[in-house]
Amino acid sequence: MMPTDVMKAEERLQAAIALKPVDRVPCAPWIGEYAGQLAGITNKEFFADWDKKMSAYDKVREAYPMWDINREDSAGFTVGTRSVWPIRSKMPGLELPDNAPRQFAEEEVATREDLKIIKEQGYFPYLMRVSAKMHGTASEEQMAVFGLAGQLAAKEKAIIEACGQTMYYGFIPGVPFEMLSFHRSIQKAYKDAFQIGELLDEIFPIIAESTTGMAIGQIKANGVKRAFLAGSRSAPQFMSKKNFERFCWPYIKQMAVALIANDITPSFHFDSDWTTGLEYFLELPKGKCILELDSATDIFKAKEILKDHMCIVGDVSPILFTVASPSEMDEYCKKLIQVVGKDGGFIYSNGCTIPFNSKHENVKVFFEAVEKYGRYN
Amino acid sequence: MKILLFGGFLGSGKTTLILQLAMHIVENINEKVAIIENEVGEIGIDDKVLAAQGLQVRGLFAGCVCCQITGDLVQAIIELEETVQPDWLIIESTGLAVPSKIVETIEKYCHCYETLNTIVVVDAERWQELYEVTGDFVVSQIKSADSLLINKIDLVDSAESIVLMDEIKQFNDGASIHLTTAIEQISPKMMQEMLKL
């Protein structure tokens, strides 16, 4: 929190979502593994030692008190809870060197036969089967991991709120095509779209409904009224219009409408290029959703199209954190805040996560831009 | 340092072609080669095996499919130029990349190369499927190319190959186009043409 702030973090976030005035631009970078690098610990320590991870975030907050919206999913990003992820991870200190960034292993886990379980028995039994294959966890063990993740999330929420921040995400799933690609691999998912489209037509509504149900249940329990929806592989960049309108958009909309009906804000974490699909978001209720962009989409075009309709998060690119000069970073941040932040409906952030190997001086410039360009009171 | 950027959808055969080309350069031209590869959705190159054969390999962070890789790519290029000083740098882009975006990034942030050319591998066997599902995306990859390799022609009949070649030409009539079967050894003549870009 900054001394000149007149709004609390949650108040500021909700105002931005509702397209109402704010005292200054909400600052919501996804810090991720960079926190450990700033704190001087290895990535192995960051993932394996909860106290060291929390202490690393304390250091970021100390250095950058303007950081008010907390998007970290620490509970899901530990060695002990890695099986909550729908894709297998290679972890530093385990499958990777001690200070390597965590990596996803893109591989086929679910078979086409497994997908039929969704139709025959429901999404949850399928998820348990895929988890067992992916992570080697039996159902009871998997449920215990979910329980542990829930406890860690509650601990983190308490820390975040005590520091004057607000927690952004109450639940983190993906839209149906995204989940298919995590479980089947990207390559097989595109093949499935071509070869077994009828089966996908049957199972995608079930996945959308079940996932939404899980989100509603979890958010009722934790009170954090935003649901992250992953959708980078579902982008119109990668899909013909016909297939995007068949396999992606209807379920994005289905999930969004159901969440909004339960007073939950869907936050579309839509990496990759969504520029050609921005108009679709006008179909969703005004002031009730968030669109997170990672710099592949033209965020300035997004502002033109969605300015009086939907809050936008983004989008300082990884290149600006890792390779560019501090002055290039400052120039972009200024343009971003002044153009996309004009008249509200904007949450200032990087695209996706701050790169693990970011230059510290560039990160400093990123945060300093909040006061330089984003103060309105 | 001359840079060859390989693009093309997942599973099109980029890795197999890159390895053949790299070994050709090392064994027949006696020049130093480094490879940057990423692993999103692909079978990774075994860097230890290749190091034993005189090739330097750098793997890029394979996170979720987003833009992280561009920052790491630039740093990898600079690091290789400084430490290995290869004659040739072959970059295998992710199968979900549009090569022209990568070229823009390299041109803006790297100044340590003589030439930068893009070779896009087209999967002859899966072309219809990929065009149907991904639409403009595979076309955008083709449009990015200085040279196009239509691969896996052993899996389609010769009439289909010709039709495919004509279709691809309509998207990019400026690029050289070659038909190939990466599972067999590519001819030295074709390799030389790729290197002469």
XYZ file of C-alpha atoms in Angstrom:
574
model
C 0.000 0.000 0.000
C 1.206 3.522 -0.773
C 0.759 6.489 1.619
C -1.237 8.356 -1.019
C -3.707 5.509 -1.582
C -7.277 6.330 -0.573
C -8.792 3.029 -1.692
C -8.080 -0.381 -0.222
C -6.766 -2.996 -2.647
C -9.992 -5.017 -2.937
C -12.032 -1.838 -3.390
C -9.663 -0.683 -6.168
C -9.807 -4.068 -7.892
C -13.590 -4.216 -7.822
C -13.832 -0.644 -9.133
C -11.524 -1.513 -12.044
C -13.621 -4.591 -12.883
C -16.823 -2.528 -12.771
C -15.194 0.127 -15.023
C -15.482 2.747 -12.258
C -12.882 5.384 -11.239
C -9.882 4.390 -9.137
C -7.384 6.419 -7.093
C -4.498 4.877 -8.968
C -3.954 2.050 -11.379
C -4.236 -1.368 -9.675
C -0.860 -3.099 -9.823
C -1.220 -6.839 -10.378
C 1.967 -8.404 -11.726
C 2.248 -12.160 -11.530
C 5.622 -12.373 -9.804
C 6.115 -16.156 -9.778
C 9.635 -17.531 -9.625
C 11.186 -14.068 -9.965
C 10.425 -13.525 -6.283
C 12.967 -16.178 -5.314
C 15.584 -14.693 -7.616
C 15.094 -11.233 -6.078
C 15.355 -12.736 -2.598
C 18.557 -14.579 -3.506
C 17.294 -18.117 -2.975
C 17.456 -20.946 -5.505
C 14.352 -21.959 -7.395
C 14.605 -25.331 -5.657
C 14.243 -23.550 -2.314
C 11.442 -21.405 -3.692
C 9.374 -24.471 -4.562
C 10.364 -26.750 -1.710
C 10.399 -24.424 1.295
C 7.113 -22.653 2.007
C 8.577 -20.246 4.575
C 11.355 -19.198 2.207
C 8.808 -18.663 -0.562
C 6.631 -16.469 1.666
C 9.709 -14.577 2.821
C 10.690 -14.009 -0.823
C 7.302 -12.432 -1.466
C 7.787 -10.254 1.632
C 10.953 -8.913 0.005
C 9.061 -8.052 -3.157
C 6.389 -6.244 -1.118
C 9.076 -4.346 0.817
C 10.783 -3.241 -2.373
C 7.547 -2.497 -4.224
C 4.703 -1.434 -1.894
C 2.590 -0.339 -4.860
C 1.987 -4.057 -5.581
C -1.569 -4.356 -4.277
C -3.284 -7.145 -6.245
C -1.807 -10.563 -5.550
C -2.136 -13.175 -8.304
C 0.289 -15.694 -6.888
C -0.899 -19.281 -6.754
C 1.680 -20.363 -4.223
C -0.448 -23.231 -2.929
C -0.332 -24.907 -6.320
C 3.320 -24.090 -6.933
C 5.091 -26.212 -4.383
C 6.790 -29.591 -4.661
C 4.176 -31.142 -2.361
C 1.194 -29.884 -4.355
C 2.481 -30.207 -7.907
C -0.137 -32.856 -8.666
C -2.927 -30.269 -8.511
C -1.702 -29.103 -11.903
C -3.388 -30.636 -14.973
C -0.008 -31.066 -16.640
C 3.109 -32.691 -15.283
C 5.871 -30.323 -14.185
C 9.600 -30.785 -14.078
C 10.788 -29.150 -10.882
C 14.099 -27.482 -9.988
C 16.092 -29.599 -7.603
C 14.243 -32.713 -8.724
C 14.098 -33.296 -12.471
C 15.962 -30.041 -13.186
C 19.066 -28.268 -11.849
C 18.576 -26.381 -8.579
C 18.097 -22.937 -10.096
C 16.323 -23.836 -13.341
C 12.820 -22.484 -14.001
C 9.981 -24.945 -13.552
C 8.884 -26.534 -16.817
C 5.758 -28.221 -18.097
C 6.165 -31.639 -19.713
C 4.021 -31.654 -22.834
C 2.957 -35.277 -23.209
C -0.068 -37.438 -23.932
C -1.503 -38.806 -20.685
C -5.226 -39.253 -21.319
C -6.159 -41.554 -24.188
C -9.217 -41.207 -26.366
C -10.724 -44.082 -24.392
C -10.183 -42.098 -21.201
C -12.129 -39.170 -22.671
C -15.180 -41.425 -22.945
C -15.214 -41.675 -19.128
C -16.391 -38.056 -19.085
C -19.467 -39.015 -21.094
C -20.122 -42.257 -19.199
C -19.271 -41.373 -15.603
C -18.678 -37.629 -15.405
C -15.705 -35.270 -15.326
C -14.516 -35.908 -11.766
C -13.888 -39.674 -12.210
C -11.996 -38.836 -15.418
C -9.890 -36.239 -13.573
C -8.968 -38.732 -10.889
C -7.945 -41.268 -13.513
C -5.818 -38.724 -15.390
C -4.206 -37.510 -12.155
C -3.312 -41.066 -11.272
C -1.705 -41.613 -14.665
C -0.024 -38.220 -14.750
C 1.280 -37.972 -11.194
C 1.063 -41.534 -9.899
C -1.406 -40.465 -7.205
C -4.329 -42.621 -6.049
C -7.665 -40.827 -5.508
C -7.291 -40.575 -1.719
C -3.783 -39.236 -2.110
C -4.946 -36.718 -4.706
C -7.767 -35.521 -2.444
C -5.225 -35.079 0.355
C -3.100 -32.920 -1.958
C -6.127 -30.780 -2.804
C -6.749 -30.431 0.925
C -3.150 -29.374 1.545
C -3.331 -26.839 -1.297
C -6.484 -25.408 0.271
C -4.771 -25.021 3.651
C -1.736 -23.328 2.114
C -3.975 -20.993 0.122
C -5.785 -19.974 3.300
C -2.448 -19.282 5.037
C -1.265 -17.214 2.113
C -4.527 -15.264 1.979
C -4.070 -14.292 5.622
C -0.519 -13.073 4.960
C -1.553 -11.162 1.836
C -4.422 -9.396 3.549
C -2.347 -8.538 6.595
C 0.025 -6.726 4.216
C -2.783 -4.670 2.656
C -2.966 -6.653 -0.567
C -5.950 -8.539 -1.923
C -5.918 -12.055 -3.341
C -6.942 -12.137 -6.962
C -7.806 -15.760 -7.784
C -10.218 -17.963 -5.855
C -9.991 -20.874 -8.276
C -7.747 -21.790 -11.182
C -9.127 -24.127 -13.914
C -8.981 -24.099 -17.713
C -11.618 -23.966 -20.420
C -12.423 -27.371 -21.990
C -10.111 -27.262 -25.025
C -7.297 -26.119 -22.775
C -7.830 -29.038 -20.418
C -7.913 -31.418 -23.368
C -4.561 -30.089 -24.572
C -3.010 -30.412 -21.089
C -4.138 -34.009 -20.778
C -3.635 -35.144 -24.373
C -0.750 -32.788 -25.379
C -1.150 -29.857 -27.762
C -0.435 -31.942 -30.817
C -2.981 -34.639 -30.026
C -5.635 -32.075 -29.067
C -5.522 -30.503 -32.522
C -5.717 -33.968 -34.026
C -8.719 -34.724 -31.823
C -10.462 -31.573 -33.045
C -10.157 -32.932 -36.573
C -10.780 -36.604 -35.995
C -13.156 -36.932 -33.005
C -15.029 -33.648 -33.043
C -18.353 -35.329 -32.209
C -16.947 -36.755 -28.984
C -15.569 -33.341 -28.045
C -19.010 -31.832 -28.720
C -20.405 -34.271 -26.152
C -17.783 -33.913 -23.434
C -16.953 -30.207 -23.562
C -20.307 -29.058 -22.083
C -19.828 -31.585 -19.269
C -16.297 -30.306 -18.566
C -17.513 -26.690 -18.629
C -20.384 -27.391 -16.231
C -18.352 -29.502 -13.811
C -15.460 -27.066 -13.728
C -17.793 -24.176 -13.076
C -19.431 -26.140 -10.279
C -16.054 -26.787 -8.670
C -15.160 -23.098 -8.972
C -18.400 -21.987 -7.343
C -17.932 -24.435 -4.479
C -14.330 -23.462 -3.796
C -14.970 -19.735 -4.061
C -17.928 -19.973 -1.666
C -15.469 -21.509 0.791
C -12.566 -19.060 0.345
C -14.466 -15.848 -0.453
C -12.089 -14.753 -3.261
C -14.556 -13.906 -5.983
C -12.455 -14.247 -9.113
C -11.981 -17.429 -11.147
C -8.963 -17.713 -13.426
C -9.827 -19.413 -16.700
C -6.801 -20.640 -18.689
C -7.202 -20.418 -22.436
C -3.942 -19.802 -24.327
C -4.121 -22.924 -26.476
C -7.757 -22.148 -27.313
C -6.856 -18.812 -28.911
C -8.360 -17.882 -32.294
C -4.739 -17.508 -33.426
C -4.532 -21.293 -33.494
C -8.021 -22.168 -34.636
C -10.029 -21.593 -37.774
C -13.117 -19.459 -37.057
C -15.345 -22.469 -37.592
C -13.446 -24.550 -35.037
C -13.075 -21.711 -32.565
C -16.843 -21.224 -32.635
C -17.388 -24.948 -32.254
C -14.793 -26.012 -29.684
C -13.813 -22.895 -27.740
C -16.088 -19.875 -27.563
C -19.381 -21.563 -26.582
C -17.761 -23.080 -23.486
C -15.902 -19.933 -22.523
C -19.239 -18.152 -22.623
C -21.071 -20.972 -20.799
C -18.557 -20.887 -17.950
C -18.482 -17.092 -17.773
C -22.259 -16.737 -17.617
C -22.567 -19.402 -14.903
C -19.828 -17.801 -12.798
C -21.327 -14.322 -13.144
C -24.719 -15.696 -12.075
C -22.979 -16.754 -8.842
C -21.406 -13.325 -8.316
C -17.977 -14.520 -9.420
C -15.797 -12.586 -11.878
C -14.333 -14.754 -14.618
C -10.765 -13.640 -15.344
C -9.758 -14.957 -18.747
C -6.041 -15.740 -18.617
C -5.794 -15.696 -22.389
C -2.172 -15.806 -23.492
C -1.375 -16.050 -27.223
C -3.007 -13.839 -29.821
C -6.702 -13.126 -29.305
C -6.749 -9.998 -31.478
C -9.044 -11.503 -34.118
C -11.453 -12.718 -31.417
C -11.830 -9.602 -29.276
C -15.357 -8.830 -30.474
C -16.630 -12.077 -28.989
C -16.148 -10.651 -25.503
C -18.811 -8.045 -26.216
C -21.311 -10.908 -25.881
C -20.573 -11.095 -22.160
C -22.166 -8.793 -19.538
C -20.599 -5.366 -19.184
C -18.338 -4.738 -16.216
C -18.447 -8.341 -14.997
C -15.360 -9.974 -16.515
C -11.622 -9.479 -16.858
C -9.473 -10.190 -19.896
C -5.799 -10.907 -19.136
C -3.433 -10.432 -22.065
C 0.224 -11.414 -22.333
C 1.524 -9.066 -25.112
C 0.790 -11.418 -28.024
C -2.650 -9.802 -28.404
C -2.764 -6.165 -29.477
C -3.817 -4.660 -26.133
C -4.402 -1.238 -27.675
C -6.891 -2.789 -30.093
C -8.449 -4.572 -27.109
C -8.901 -1.210 -25.409
C -10.563 0.257 -28.529
C -13.023 -2.591 -28.732
C -13.639 -3.313 -25.049
C -13.100 0.060 -23.389
C -16.621 0.540 -22.063
C -17.293 -3.127 -21.636
C -14.596 -5.193 -20.001
C -11.636 -4.695 -17.686
C -8.263 -5.526 -19.248
C -5.138 -6.801 -17.469
C -1.707 -6.630 -19.006
C 0.662 -6.704 -20.660
C 4.308 -5.754 -20.273
C 6.136 -8.379 -22.322
C 8.919 -10.731 -21.171
C 11.319 -9.123 -23.644
C 10.985 -5.806 -21.805
C 11.903 -7.489 -18.530
C 14.839 -9.540 -19.814
C 16.521 -7.939 -22.779
C 15.283 -4.400 -23.328
C 16.805 -1.291 -21.773
C 15.191 0.351 -18.715
C 14.207 3.329 -20.867
C 12.378 1.054 -23.333
C 10.549 -0.471 -20.382
C 9.604 2.968 -19.053
C 8.389 4.138 -22.466
C 6.130 1.116 -22.880
C 4.754 1.252 -19.340
C 3.909 4.922 -19.808
C 2.059 4.240 -23.066
C 0.279 1.239 -21.563
C -0.975 3.077 -18.502
C -1.881 6.274 -20.325
C -3.652 4.633 -23.256
C -5.099 1.380 -21.934
C -5.562 2.858 -18.457
C -7.412 5.918 -19.740
C -10.886 6.183 -18.218
C -10.402 3.066 -16.109
C -11.186 -0.566 -16.742
C -7.483 -1.448 -16.552
C -5.310 -3.473 -14.227
C -1.603 -2.910 -14.783
C 0.498 -6.025 -15.060
C 3.101 -7.949 -16.971
C 2.042 -10.556 -19.524
C 1.544 -13.968 -17.900
C 4.388 -14.212 -15.314
C 7.427 -11.991 -14.759
C 10.320 -13.911 -16.324
C 12.500 -15.823 -13.945
C 15.614 -14.148 -15.406
C 14.339 -10.570 -15.455
C 16.797 -7.709 -15.040
C 16.195 -6.185 -11.590
C 16.559 -2.649 -12.920
C 13.791 -3.289 -15.450
C 11.489 -4.713 -12.785
C 12.084 -1.542 -10.740
C 11.106 0.617 -13.702
C 7.948 -1.468 -14.165
C 6.819 -0.825 -10.597
C 7.869 2.819 -10.536
C 5.550 3.480 -13.465
C 2.554 3.061 -11.160
C 3.228 6.334 -9.344
C 4.810 8.085 -12.314
C 1.946 7.549 -14.718
C -0.900 5.797 -12.923
C -1.874 8.057 -9.988
C -5.265 9.718 -10.427
C -6.026 11.282 -7.036
C 27.284 -16.173 -37.633
C 24.524 -17.163 -40.032
C 21.137 -17.949 -38.518
C 18.629 -20.451 -39.874
C 15.252 -20.309 -38.165
C 13.153 -23.433 -38.572
C 9.397 -23.090 -38.227
C 6.424 -25.336 -38.876
C 3.630 -26.956 -36.901
C 4.181 -29.527 -34.169
C 5.267 -32.881 -35.531
C 6.111 -31.603 -39.009
C 9.643 -33.019 -38.833
C 11.693 -29.946 -37.910
C 13.925 -31.775 -35.448
C 14.842 -34.573 -37.869
C 15.665 -32.091 -40.624
C 17.676 -29.860 -38.311
C 19.814 -32.762 -37.152
C 20.595 -33.860 -40.709
C 21.469 -30.340 -41.756
C 23.627 -29.778 -38.678
C 25.598 -32.971 -39.245
C 26.038 -32.095 -42.921
C 27.586 -28.743 -41.950
C 29.890 -30.311 -39.390
C 30.987 -33.327 -41.438
C 31.033 -31.991 -45.009
C 31.654 -28.269 -44.679
C 33.719 -28.389 -41.473
C 32.017 -25.445 -39.877
C 30.817 -25.012 -36.294
C 27.128 -25.386 -35.583
C 25.031 -24.520 -32.569
C 21.375 -25.409 -32.168
C 18.742 -23.698 -30.050
C 15.728 -25.853 -29.555
C 12.626 -25.602 -27.464
C 10.601 -28.484 -26.258
C 6.964 -27.400 -26.351
C 5.130 -30.357 -27.796
C 8.194 -31.828 -29.483
C 10.602 -34.641 -28.914
C 13.691 -32.936 -27.509
C 17.109 -33.196 -29.015
C 19.492 -35.164 -26.850
C 22.125 -32.512 -26.259
C 24.640 -34.912 -24.736
C 24.612 -37.103 -27.846
C 25.049 -34.117 -30.076
C 27.800 -32.568 -27.970
C 29.776 -35.756 -28.541
C 29.394 -35.165 -32.266
C 30.604 -31.555 -32.111
C 27.288 -29.768 -31.853
C 26.340 -27.287 -29.157
C 22.697 -27.375 -28.123
C 20.755 -24.964 -25.935
C 17.268 -25.866 -24.772
C 14.825 -23.096 -24.021
C 12.462 -22.869 -21.101
C 9.395 -24.899 -22.002
C 6.742 -23.246 -19.971
C 3.138 -22.868 -20.844
C 2.551 -21.724 -24.389
C 3.080 -18.057 -24.043
C 5.611 -15.493 -24.881
C 8.307 -16.360 -22.342
C 10.412 -17.986 -24.982
C 11.214 -14.792 -26.917
C 13.226 -13.302 -24.047
C 15.106 -16.532 -23.438
C 15.761 -16.931 -27.169
C 17.496 -13.580 -27.468
C 19.676 -14.310 -24.449
C 20.547 -17.749 -25.803
C 21.585 -16.278 -29.169
C 23.801 -13.671 -27.519
C 25.336 -16.225 -25.140
C 26.141 -18.667 -27.941
C 27.684 -15.973 -30.095
C 29.905 -14.864 -27.218
C 30.936 -18.284 -25.924
C 30.746 -20.706 -28.843
C 31.054 -18.351 -31.832
C 29.382 -20.788 -34.211
C 29.493 -20.345 -37.967
C 25.894 -21.461 -38.101
C 23.133 -21.104 -35.555
C 20.073 -23.226 -36.201
C 16.981 -22.280 -34.196
C 14.078 -24.645 -33.891
C 11.050 -22.569 -32.999
C 8.066 -23.948 -31.156
C 5.513 -25.485 -33.480
C 3.019 -22.869 -32.291
C 5.172 -19.912 -33.249
C 4.778 -17.646 -36.240
C 8.391 -17.343 -37.407
C 8.014 -13.743 -38.601
C 7.397 -12.639 -34.984
C 10.589 -14.345 -33.900
C 12.476 -12.696 -36.767
C 11.206 -9.273 -35.621
C 12.502 -9.927 -32.111
C 15.902 -11.149 -33.302
C 16.296 -8.192 -35.674
C 15.478 -5.757 -32.878
C 17.637 -7.182 -30.097
C 20.457 -9.181 -31.699
C 23.157 -7.573 -33.806
C 25.663 -10.396 -33.935
C 24.698 -12.219 -37.120
C 25.348 -11.884 -40.866
C 22.200 -13.443 -42.270
C 18.888 -14.641 -40.892
C 16.706 -16.908 -42.987
C 13.532 -18.807 -42.258
C 12.839 -22.364 -43.328
C 9.306 -23.605 -42.704
C 8.524 -27.307 -42.709
C 5.080 -28.278 -43.959
C 3.615 -31.638 -42.978
C 2.314 -33.109 -46.252
C 0.488 -35.934 -44.522
C -1.408 -33.672 -42.116
C -1.776 -30.576 -44.259
C -5.513 -30.909 -44.876
C -6.190 -31.639 -41.207
C -4.076 -28.744 -39.957
C -5.505 -26.300 -42.472
C -9.019 -27.347 -41.516
C -8.417 -27.067 -37.752
C -6.007 -24.143 -37.472
C -6.960 -22.184 -40.560
C -4.889 -19.031 -41.004
C -2.356 -20.101 -38.425
C -0.493 -22.631 -40.598
C -0.835 -20.205 -43.496
C 0.852 -17.481 -41.434
C 3.752 -19.850 -40.807
C 4.072 -20.517 -44.537
C 3.967 -16.809 -45.356
C 6.919 -16.269 -42.991
C 9.231 -18.549 -44.999
C 12.221 -17.840 -47.206
C 12.273 -21.535 -48.010
C 9.593 -24.194 -47.638
C 10.200 -27.877 -47.101
C 7.163 -29.996 -47.784
C 8.003 -33.016 -45.670
C 6.660 -36.569 -45.429
C 5.910 -36.776 -49.129
C 6.440 -40.527 -48.860
C 3.110 -40.589 -47.023
C 1.129 -38.954 -49.842
C 0.936 -39.930 -53.505
C 2.728 -37.904 -56.157
C -0.438 -36.285 -57.500
C -1.291 -35.024 -54.007
C 2.263 -33.655 -53.641
C 1.846 -31.568 -56.788
C -1.547 -30.245 -55.705
C -0.135 -29.429 -52.287
C 2.841 -27.637 -53.801
C 0.526 -25.465 -55.912
C -1.640 -24.695 -52.895
C 1.368 -23.708 -50.788
C 2.737 -21.526 -53.620
C -0.449 -19.504 -53.538
C 0.304 -18.525 -49.936
C 3.964 -17.752 -50.586
C 5.149 -17.505 -54.156
C 8.466 -15.910 -53.194
C 9.908 -18.802 -51.203
C 11.813 -21.699 -52.711
C 9.873 -24.935 -52.276
C 11.325 -28.418 -51.881
C 9.716 -31.801 -51.462
C 11.392 -34.002 -48.916
C 11.209 -37.102 -46.779
C 13.122 -36.478 -43.604
C 13.186 -40.122 -42.554
C 15.465 -40.753 -45.509
C 18.710 -38.866 -45.892
C 18.156 -35.490 -47.497
C 20.297 -34.995 -50.585
C 23.473 -32.923 -50.206
C 22.192 -30.794 -53.106
C 19.074 -29.820 -51.127
C 21.141 -29.148 -48.049
C 23.409 -26.851 -50.021
C 20.406 -24.969 -51.354
C 19.120 -24.477 -47.807
C 22.510 -23.116 -46.790
C 22.720 -20.769 -49.746
C 19.611 -18.836 -48.762
